[in-house]
Amino acid sequence: MTRSLLRDVDASSQDFPFTPHTGTTTHHNSAIPSHIQDMDDSDSDGSIGPVELPDGRLICGRHGWTVCHYCCVDFSFMDELLEDPEERLERETNELYEQLSDEARAEIDARWGPPPSTRPNAQASRQANSQSNTGINARARIIDTAASPEPDILTIRRGTGRVFPTKFTPPLATSTPGELFPAGISRLAIPPVARFIRRGDPEQALIYADGACLNNGQADPKAGWAFVFKPETNQPAGIVSARLENKGPFGDEYNQTSNRAELRAILGALRFRHWEGEGFKILVFATDSEYVAEGATTWARGWVRNGWKTRTGMEVKNKDLWEMLLGEVERWDYWGLKIQFWRIPRMLNVTADRAAKQAAEKEDLDEYCEIMGVLT
């Protein structure tokens, strides 16, 4: 079984497990939020803004969600703003009551009775209200899902070769990622987020990615992968890392290698966030791996033409990850995001390299796992 985690990397918040289905085209029935568009009511890109429900709450007008990890939109603040003062007092009273010891609650019950919100009738009323609110959101999601063919992030699909990544060409041969993509703020995300943003072009972002394998090619190899998507500001840098799984996204077992770890880091980043929702049109991966940079932009074209065979007729190594990569590129192309690769010197990728090596030391991981960032 494939296992996945939806995780707020920075805040160390509660993890939401879910299982993505795999295959050429598969679907997932999950309570995890789908995607939300920009906050503008209607702009030139056709974005759809929030919808106000009869009770005053806001949801995505296109997908019916209150909180969205795709586009960094969180309307949950409306719950507190719309809360009735008497209801807030009742809620806070009940929270204090629940924190008391059993003896203290018994004494309060004997003198004044339990708080109103803990009484059976109040609990039944709250349950009915909760079911009603859930029905509103669920109905909006069902309508949107039925009417829209857009690709779902929970679906892992094998690419067809319809779209391929391209190479990023710096203006000068001596240009570095730090010079072209300094730390910046994308204000198209809600709330704004810190990213490595192209100087002079806020629609381009860069992610550092790397993989490492201890005992590579020897007995008992241990691989790990990592990517850096956020610069260090007043908060820690956004570094995501994990041990390379023994099984791939489609359930096949593979040996641990550095090349596989390098490729796995790219897939981890591509599925981590809804990058287009942050206002980006081009996502550049800075990697020191020739295997990844050339494979994604050049070699994969020939592999697809040859039925995933090399020039010598051998099966392409790590075929499952390459197919998934092309599937991700096609998915992002649907959303208007182009994927590019920039091969950089190893010395310019030290942060991701160090994190990947540390991840290789982690406990052995059998099933394919995903990490998805919420409001990071």
Short mmCIF file of C-alpha atoms in Angstrom, two decimals:
data_model
loop_
_atom_site.label_atom_id
_atom_site.label_comp_id
_atom_site.label_asym_id
_atom_site.label_seq_id
_atom_site.Cartn_x
_atom_site.Cartn_y
_atom_site.Cartn_z
CA MET A 1 0.00 0.00 0.00
CA THR A 2 1.28 3.45 -0.85
CA ARG A 3 1.36 5.82 2.10
CA SER A 4 1.35 9.60 1.96
CA LEU A 5 1.55 12.48 4.40
CA LEU A 6 0.07 15.94 4.11
CA ARG A 7 2.28 18.02 6.35
CA ASP A 8 2.93 21.60 7.36
CA VAL A 9 6.70 21.40 7.32
CA ASP A 10 7.44 24.66 9.16
CA ALA A 11 4.78 24.68 11.81
CA SER A 12 5.05 20.95 12.64
CA SER A 13 1.29 20.84 12.67
CA GLN A 14 -0.90 17.76 12.65
CA ASP A 15 -0.21 15.31 9.85
CA PHE A 16 -3.07 14.26 7.60
CA PRO A 17 -2.45 10.79 6.13
CA PHE A 18 -3.88 9.85 2.78
CA THR A 19 -3.22 7.22 0.15
CA PRO A 20 -2.80 8.33 -3.46
CA HIS A 21 -3.92 5.84 -6.08
CA THR A 22 -1.52 5.01 -8.85
CA GLY A 23 -1.73 4.08 -12.49
CA THR A 24 -2.19 5.73 -15.84
CA THR A 25 -5.30 7.56 -14.70
CA THR A 26 -6.56 6.87 -11.19
CA HIS A 27 -8.72 8.82 -8.78
CA HIS A 28 -8.78 9.26 -5.04
CA ASN A 29 -11.74 9.64 -2.74
CA SER A 30 -10.45 11.77 0.12
CA ALA A 31 -11.51 14.47 2.51
CA ILE A 32 -8.33 16.43 1.85
CA PRO A 33 -9.03 19.85 0.35
CA SER A 34 -8.84 20.29 -3.41
CA HIS A 35 -7.55 23.47 -5.03
CA ILE A 36 -8.66 27.06 -4.72
CA GLN A 37 -8.11 29.91 -7.16
CA ASP A 38 -6.92 33.46 -6.51
CA MET A 39 -8.92 35.77 -4.29
CA ASP A 40 -9.83 38.20 -7.06
CA ASP A 41 -13.52 38.02 -8.01
CA SER A 42 -12.69 37.70 -11.70
CA ASP A 43 -9.50 38.60 -13.49
CA SER A 44 -8.01 38.19 -16.91
CA ASP A 45 -6.88 34.66 -16.08
CA GLY A 46 -10.42 33.58 -15.37
CA SER A 47 -9.80 33.04 -11.66
CA ILE A 48 -12.82 32.60 -9.47
CA GLY A 49 -12.91 34.27 -6.07
CA PRO A 50 -14.46 33.16 -2.77
CA VAL A 51 -18.17 32.56 -2.30
CA GLU A 52 -20.02 33.74 0.79
CA LEU A 53 -22.35 31.11 2.21
CA PRO A 54 -25.70 32.02 3.82
CA ASP A 55 -24.09 31.80 7.26
CA GLY A 56 -21.39 34.31 6.26
CA ARG A 57 -18.52 31.85 5.90
CA LEU A 58 -16.23 31.99 2.86
CA ILE A 59 -15.35 29.06 0.62
CA CYS A 60 -13.60 28.74 -2.71
CA GLY A 61 -16.08 29.63 -5.43
CA ARG A 62 -14.66 26.98 -7.71
CA HIS A 63 -14.02 24.06 -5.38
CA GLY A 64 -15.90 24.76 -2.14
CA TRP A 65 -12.99 24.55 0.31
CA THR A 66 -12.27 26.67 3.38
CA VAL A 67 -8.53 25.93 3.53
CA CYS A 68 -6.49 25.08 0.43
CA HIS A 69 -2.92 23.77 0.29
CA TYR A 70 -2.83 24.29 -3.46
CA CYS A 71 -3.09 28.09 -3.55
CA CYS A 72 -2.24 29.11 0.03
CA VAL A 73 -5.78 30.32 0.71
CA ASP A 74 -7.19 30.08 4.22
CA PHE A 75 -10.68 31.42 4.93
CA SER A 76 -10.96 29.78 8.35
CA PHE A 77 -10.39 33.14 10.04
CA MET A 78 -14.02 33.92 9.20
CA ASP A 79 -15.19 31.29 11.69
CA GLU A 80 -13.94 33.34 14.62
CA LEU A 81 -15.12 36.65 13.16
CA LEU A 82 -18.62 35.30 12.62
CA GLU A 83 -18.90 33.58 15.97
CA ASP A 84 -21.67 34.99 18.14
CA PRO A 85 -20.33 36.61 21.37
CA GLU A 86 -22.58 34.43 23.49
CA GLU A 87 -21.45 31.33 21.62
CA ARG A 88 -17.82 32.36 22.07
CA LEU A 89 -18.36 32.79 25.82
CA GLU A 90 -20.07 29.39 25.95
CA ARG A 91 -17.24 27.78 24.01
CA GLU A 92 -14.52 29.30 26.20
CA THR A 93 -16.40 28.33 29.34
CA ASN A 94 -16.69 24.77 28.13
CA GLU A 95 -12.97 24.63 27.25
CA LEU A 96 -12.06 25.75 30.77
CA TYR A 97 -14.52 23.22 32.20
CA GLU A 98 -12.96 20.37 30.24
CA GLN A 99 -9.49 21.31 31.56
CA LEU A 100 -10.58 20.87 35.19
CA SER A 101 -10.02 17.71 37.16
CA ASP A 102 -12.85 15.21 37.62
CA GLU A 103 -13.29 16.33 41.23
CA ALA A 104 -13.53 20.01 40.28
CA ARG A 105 -16.09 19.30 37.53
CA ALA A 106 -18.14 17.19 39.94
CA GLU A 107 -18.22 20.04 42.43
CA ILE A 108 -19.34 22.53 39.76
CA ASP A 109 -22.01 20.12 38.53
CA ALA A 110 -23.33 19.69 42.08
CA ARG A 111 -23.53 23.45 42.72
CA TRP A 112 -24.56 24.96 39.37
CA GLY A 113 -24.87 22.12 36.90
CA PRO A 114 -22.59 21.49 33.90
CA PRO A 115 -21.99 24.26 31.31
CA PRO A 116 -24.80 24.47 28.72
CA SER A 117 -22.64 23.27 25.85
CA THR A 118 -21.93 19.94 27.61
CA ARG A 119 -25.57 19.07 28.12
CA PRO A 120 -27.15 16.37 25.91
CA ASN A 121 -29.53 18.71 24.05
CA ALA A 122 -26.72 21.13 23.21
CA GLN A 123 -24.52 18.29 21.98
CA ALA A 124 -27.29 17.03 19.70
CA SER A 125 -27.79 20.55 18.34
CA ARG A 126 -24.07 20.99 17.64
CA GLN A 127 -23.97 17.62 15.87
CA ALA A 128 -26.86 18.64 13.63
CA ASN A 129 -25.19 21.97 12.80
CA SER A 130 -21.93 20.19 12.03
CA GLN A 131 -23.67 17.78 9.68
CA SER A 132 -25.42 20.68 7.96
CA ASN A 133 -22.16 22.60 7.41
CA THR A 134 -20.42 19.50 6.10
CA GLY A 135 -23.23 18.98 3.65
CA ILE A 136 -22.79 22.48 2.21
CA ASN A 137 -19.08 21.97 1.58
CA ALA A 138 -19.49 18.43 0.28
CA ARG A 139 -22.21 19.47 -2.14
CA ALA A 140 -20.05 22.27 -3.57
CA ARG A 141 -17.12 19.90 -4.03
CA ILE A 142 -19.18 17.25 -5.76
CA ILE A 143 -20.65 19.71 -8.24
CA ASP A 144 -17.25 21.15 -9.09
CA THR A 145 -15.58 17.76 -9.40
CA ALA A 146 -18.26 16.50 -11.76
CA ALA A 147 -18.03 19.60 -13.95
CA SER A 148 -14.23 19.88 -14.15
CA PRO A 149 -11.77 17.47 -15.82
CA GLU A 150 -8.70 19.13 -14.30
CA PRO A 151 -5.92 16.82 -13.02
CA ASP A 152 -5.90 16.08 -9.30
CA ILE A 153 -2.75 16.25 -7.18
CA LEU A 154 -3.82 13.08 -5.39
CA THR A 155 -3.59 11.16 -8.65
CA ILE A 156 -0.23 9.70 -9.64
CA ARG A 157 -0.17 9.15 -13.38
CA ARG A 158 2.32 7.81 -15.90
CA GLY A 159 3.32 10.48 -18.40
CA THR A 160 2.82 9.95 -22.10
CA GLY A 161 5.54 12.23 -23.47
CA ARG A 162 3.03 14.85 -24.54
CA VAL A 163 5.05 17.52 -22.69
CA PHE A 164 8.73 17.54 -21.73
CA PRO A 165 10.69 19.82 -19.40
CA THR A 166 13.17 22.23 -20.93
CA LYS A 167 16.62 23.48 -19.98
CA PHE A 168 17.02 26.77 -18.17
CA THR A 169 19.56 28.98 -19.92
CA PRO A 170 21.16 31.63 -17.68
CA PRO A 171 22.05 34.97 -19.27
CA LEU A 172 25.75 34.35 -18.56
CA ALA A 173 27.72 31.15 -18.20
CA THR A 174 28.98 32.46 -14.86
CA SER A 175 25.51 33.27 -13.49
CA THR A 176 24.59 31.57 -10.23
CA PRO A 177 21.19 30.68 -8.75
CA GLY A 178 21.80 33.07 -5.89
CA GLU A 179 22.34 35.96 -8.30
CA LEU A 180 19.38 35.25 -10.56
CA PHE A 181 16.95 33.93 -7.92
CA PRO A 182 17.52 35.83 -4.69
CA ALA A 183 15.21 35.56 -1.70
CA GLY A 184 11.93 37.27 -2.45
CA ILE A 185 8.28 37.46 -1.46
CA SER A 186 5.43 36.27 -3.65
CA ARG A 187 2.47 38.47 -2.79
CA LEU A 188 0.17 36.62 -5.16
CA ALA A 189 -0.08 33.86 -2.55
CA ILE A 190 -2.44 34.28 0.41
CA PRO A 191 -0.71 34.78 2.78
CA PRO A 192 2.46 35.97 0.97
CA VAL A 193 5.32 33.46 0.95
CA ALA A 194 9.11 33.65 0.79
CA ARG A 195 10.65 31.91 -2.22
CA PHE A 196 13.70 32.02 -4.50
CA ILE A 197 12.28 34.37 -7.14
CA ARG A 198 13.83 35.45 -10.44
CA ARG A 199 15.20 38.94 -10.32
CA GLY A 200 12.99 41.11 -12.53
CA ASP A 201 10.43 38.35 -13.15
CA PRO A 202 8.16 37.44 -10.20
CA GLU A 203 6.58 34.63 -12.22
CA GLN A 204 9.73 32.47 -12.07
CA ALA A 205 10.79 30.52 -8.98
CA LEU A 206 13.70 28.19 -8.25
CA ILE A 207 14.03 25.07 -6.09
CA TYR A 208 17.31 23.41 -5.15
CA ALA A 209 17.15 19.60 -5.27
CA ASP A 210 19.62 16.83 -4.54
CA GLY A 211 19.93 13.15 -3.68
CA ALA A 212 22.59 11.10 -1.95
CA CYS A 213 23.36 7.45 -1.41
CA LEU A 214 25.67 5.99 1.23
CA ASN A 215 27.48 2.86 0.00
CA ASN A 216 26.28 3.61 -3.51
CA GLY A 217 26.75 0.54 -5.72
CA GLN A 218 27.89 -1.55 -2.74
CA ALA A 219 26.21 -3.76 -0.17
CA ASP A 220 23.50 -2.18 1.98
CA PRO A 221 23.10 1.14 0.12
CA LYS A 222 21.09 3.84 1.89
CA ALA A 223 19.73 6.79 -0.09
CA GLY A 224 18.00 10.01 0.81
CA TRP A 225 16.63 13.02 -1.05
CA ALA A 226 16.00 16.67 -0.28
CA PHE A 227 14.91 19.95 -1.78
CA VAL A 228 15.06 23.57 -0.62
CA PHE A 229 12.09 25.66 -1.67
CA LYS A 230 12.23 28.61 0.73
CA PRO A 231 15.08 30.92 1.73
CA GLU A 232 15.96 31.52 5.35
CA THR A 233 14.42 34.80 6.48
CA ASN A 234 13.01 35.45 9.94
CA GLN A 235 11.95 31.80 9.79
CA PRO A 236 14.03 28.71 9.08
CA ALA A 237 14.72 27.78 5.47
CA GLY A 238 12.18 25.53 3.80
CA ILE A 239 14.01 22.20 3.56
CA VAL A 240 12.14 18.97 2.86
CA SER A 241 13.98 15.65 3.04
CA ALA A 242 13.27 11.95 3.44
CA ARG A 243 14.76 8.51 3.09
CA LEU A 244 14.39 6.96 -0.36
CA GLU A 245 11.72 4.28 -0.35
CA ASN A 246 12.38 0.67 -1.34
CA LYS A 247 9.24 0.69 -3.48
CA GLY A 248 8.34 3.17 -6.17
CA PRO A 249 5.04 5.02 -6.70
CA PHE A 250 3.56 2.08 -8.63
CA GLY A 251 4.59 -0.57 -6.12
CA ASP A 252 7.73 -1.93 -7.82
CA GLU A 253 10.85 -2.58 -5.75
CA TYR A 254 14.14 -0.93 -6.70
CA ASN A 255 17.68 -0.79 -5.37
CA GLN A 256 18.81 2.32 -3.52
CA THR A 257 21.01 4.48 -5.77
CA SER A 258 22.12 8.09 -5.91
CA ASN A 259 20.51 8.59 -9.33
CA ARG A 260 17.17 7.36 -8.08
CA ALA A 261 17.43 9.63 -5.04
CA GLU A 262 18.24 12.63 -7.25
CA LEU A 263 15.15 11.97 -9.34
CA ARG A 264 12.99 11.34 -6.27
CA ALA A 265 13.85 14.79 -4.93
CA ILE A 266 12.38 16.42 -8.05
CA LEU A 267 9.16 14.45 -7.69
CA GLY A 268 8.93 15.38 -4.03
CA ALA A 269 9.13 19.07 -4.90
CA LEU A 270 6.71 18.88 -7.83
CA ARG A 271 4.00 17.39 -5.60
CA PHE A 272 4.77 19.43 -2.50
CA ARG A 273 2.78 22.56 -3.34
CA HIS A 274 0.44 24.01 -5.95
CA TRP A 275 3.20 26.31 -7.20
CA GLU A 276 1.08 27.91 -9.92
CA GLY A 277 -1.28 29.10 -7.22
CA GLU A 278 1.55 31.18 -5.78
CA GLY A 279 1.70 33.18 -9.00
CA PHE A 280 4.51 31.30 -10.77
CA LYS A 281 4.51 30.36 -14.44
CA ILE A 282 7.99 28.80 -14.57
CA LEU A 283 9.53 26.53 -11.93
CA VAL A 284 13.28 25.99 -12.28
CA PHE A 285 15.03 23.08 -10.58
CA ALA A 286 18.67 23.68 -9.71
CA THR A 287 20.42 20.30 -9.59
CA ASP A 288 24.01 19.14 -9.83
CA SER A 289 22.87 15.84 -11.36
CA GLU A 290 23.56 15.35 -15.07
CA TYR A 291 21.38 12.24 -14.89
CA VAL A 292 18.36 14.33 -13.89
CA ALA A 293 19.00 17.49 -15.94
CA GLU A 294 19.86 15.72 -19.20
CA GLY A 295 17.50 12.82 -18.64
CA ALA A 296 14.46 15.03 -18.12
CA THR A 297 15.14 17.44 -21.00
CA THR A 298 16.90 15.28 -23.60
CA TRP A 299 17.18 11.54 -23.01
CA ALA A 300 13.53 11.03 -22.03
CA ARG A 301 12.38 12.00 -25.52
CA GLY A 302 14.29 9.09 -27.02
CA TRP A 303 13.19 6.72 -24.26
CA VAL A 304 9.53 7.44 -24.96
CA ARG A 305 10.01 6.94 -28.71
CA ASN A 306 11.77 3.62 -28.09
CA GLY A 307 9.16 2.29 -25.67
CA TRP A 308 11.34 3.03 -22.63
CA LYS A 309 14.31 1.17 -24.04
CA THR A 310 17.86 2.49 -24.29
CA ARG A 311 19.84 2.55 -27.53
CA THR A 312 21.19 -0.88 -26.65
CA GLY A 313 17.69 -2.26 -26.08
CA MET A 314 17.98 -2.37 -22.30
CA GLU A 315 15.11 -1.35 -20.03
CA VAL A 316 15.47 2.27 -18.86
CA LYS A 317 16.54 2.34 -15.22
CA ASN A 318 14.13 4.01 -12.80
CA LYS A 319 11.43 3.89 -15.46
CA ASP A 320 8.68 4.33 -12.86
CA LEU A 321 10.08 7.64 -11.59
CA TRP A 322 10.72 8.91 -15.12
CA GLU A 323 7.15 8.08 -16.13
CA MET A 324 5.83 9.81 -13.01
CA LEU A 325 8.02 12.83 -13.72
CA LEU A 326 6.54 13.21 -17.19
CA GLY A 327 3.09 12.79 -15.68
CA GLU A 328 3.81 15.64 -13.29
CA VAL A 329 5.15 17.83 -16.10
CA GLU A 330 1.95 17.20 -18.06
CA ARG A 331 -0.17 17.98 -15.00
CA TRP A 332 1.62 21.26 -14.40
CA ASP A 333 1.39 22.15 -18.08
CA TYR A 334 -2.39 21.90 -17.69
CA TRP A 335 -2.20 24.50 -14.92
CA GLY A 336 0.05 26.78 -17.00
CA LEU A 337 3.31 26.05 -15.16
CA LYS A 338 6.43 25.17 -17.17
CA ILE A 339 9.17 23.03 -15.63
CA GLN A 340 12.84 23.73 -16.36
CA PHE A 341 16.15 22.24 -15.21
CA TRP A 342 19.39 24.06 -14.53
CA ARG A 343 22.50 21.97 -13.93
CA ILE A 344 24.67 23.77 -11.42
CA PRO A 345 28.04 22.99 -9.79
CA ARG A 346 27.85 20.82 -6.68
CA MET A 347 29.36 23.62 -4.60
CA LEU A 348 26.23 25.71 -5.22
CA ASN A 349 23.92 22.99 -3.94
CA VAL A 350 25.41 22.33 -0.52
CA THR A 351 22.25 22.84 1.54
CA ALA A 352 20.18 20.30 -0.36
CA ASP A 353 23.17 17.93 -0.53
CA ARG A 354 23.69 18.05 3.22
CA ALA A 355 19.99 17.45 3.89
CA ALA A 356 19.91 14.50 1.48
CA LYS A 357 22.89 12.86 3.17
CA GLN A 358 21.28 13.30 6.57
CA ALA A 359 18.05 11.78 5.21
CA ALA A 360 19.99 8.74 3.97
CA GLU A 361 20.84 7.99 7.61
CA LYS A 362 17.16 7.78 8.56
CA GLU A 363 15.25 4.59 9.24
CA ASP A 364 14.57 2.28 6.31
CA LEU A 365 11.34 3.16 4.46
CA ASP A 366 9.56 0.48 2.47
CA GLU A 367 6.41 2.07 0.98
CA TYR A 368 6.38 5.11 -1.29
CA CYS A 369 5.48 8.22 0.71
CA GLU A 370 4.65 11.83 -0.11
CA ILE A 371 5.02 15.03 1.85
CA MET A 372 2.75 17.93 0.96
CA GLY A 373 3.15 21.40 2.45
CA VAL A 374 0.22 23.35 3.83
CA LEU A 375 0.62 27.14 4.12
CA THR A 376 4.41 26.95 4.16
#
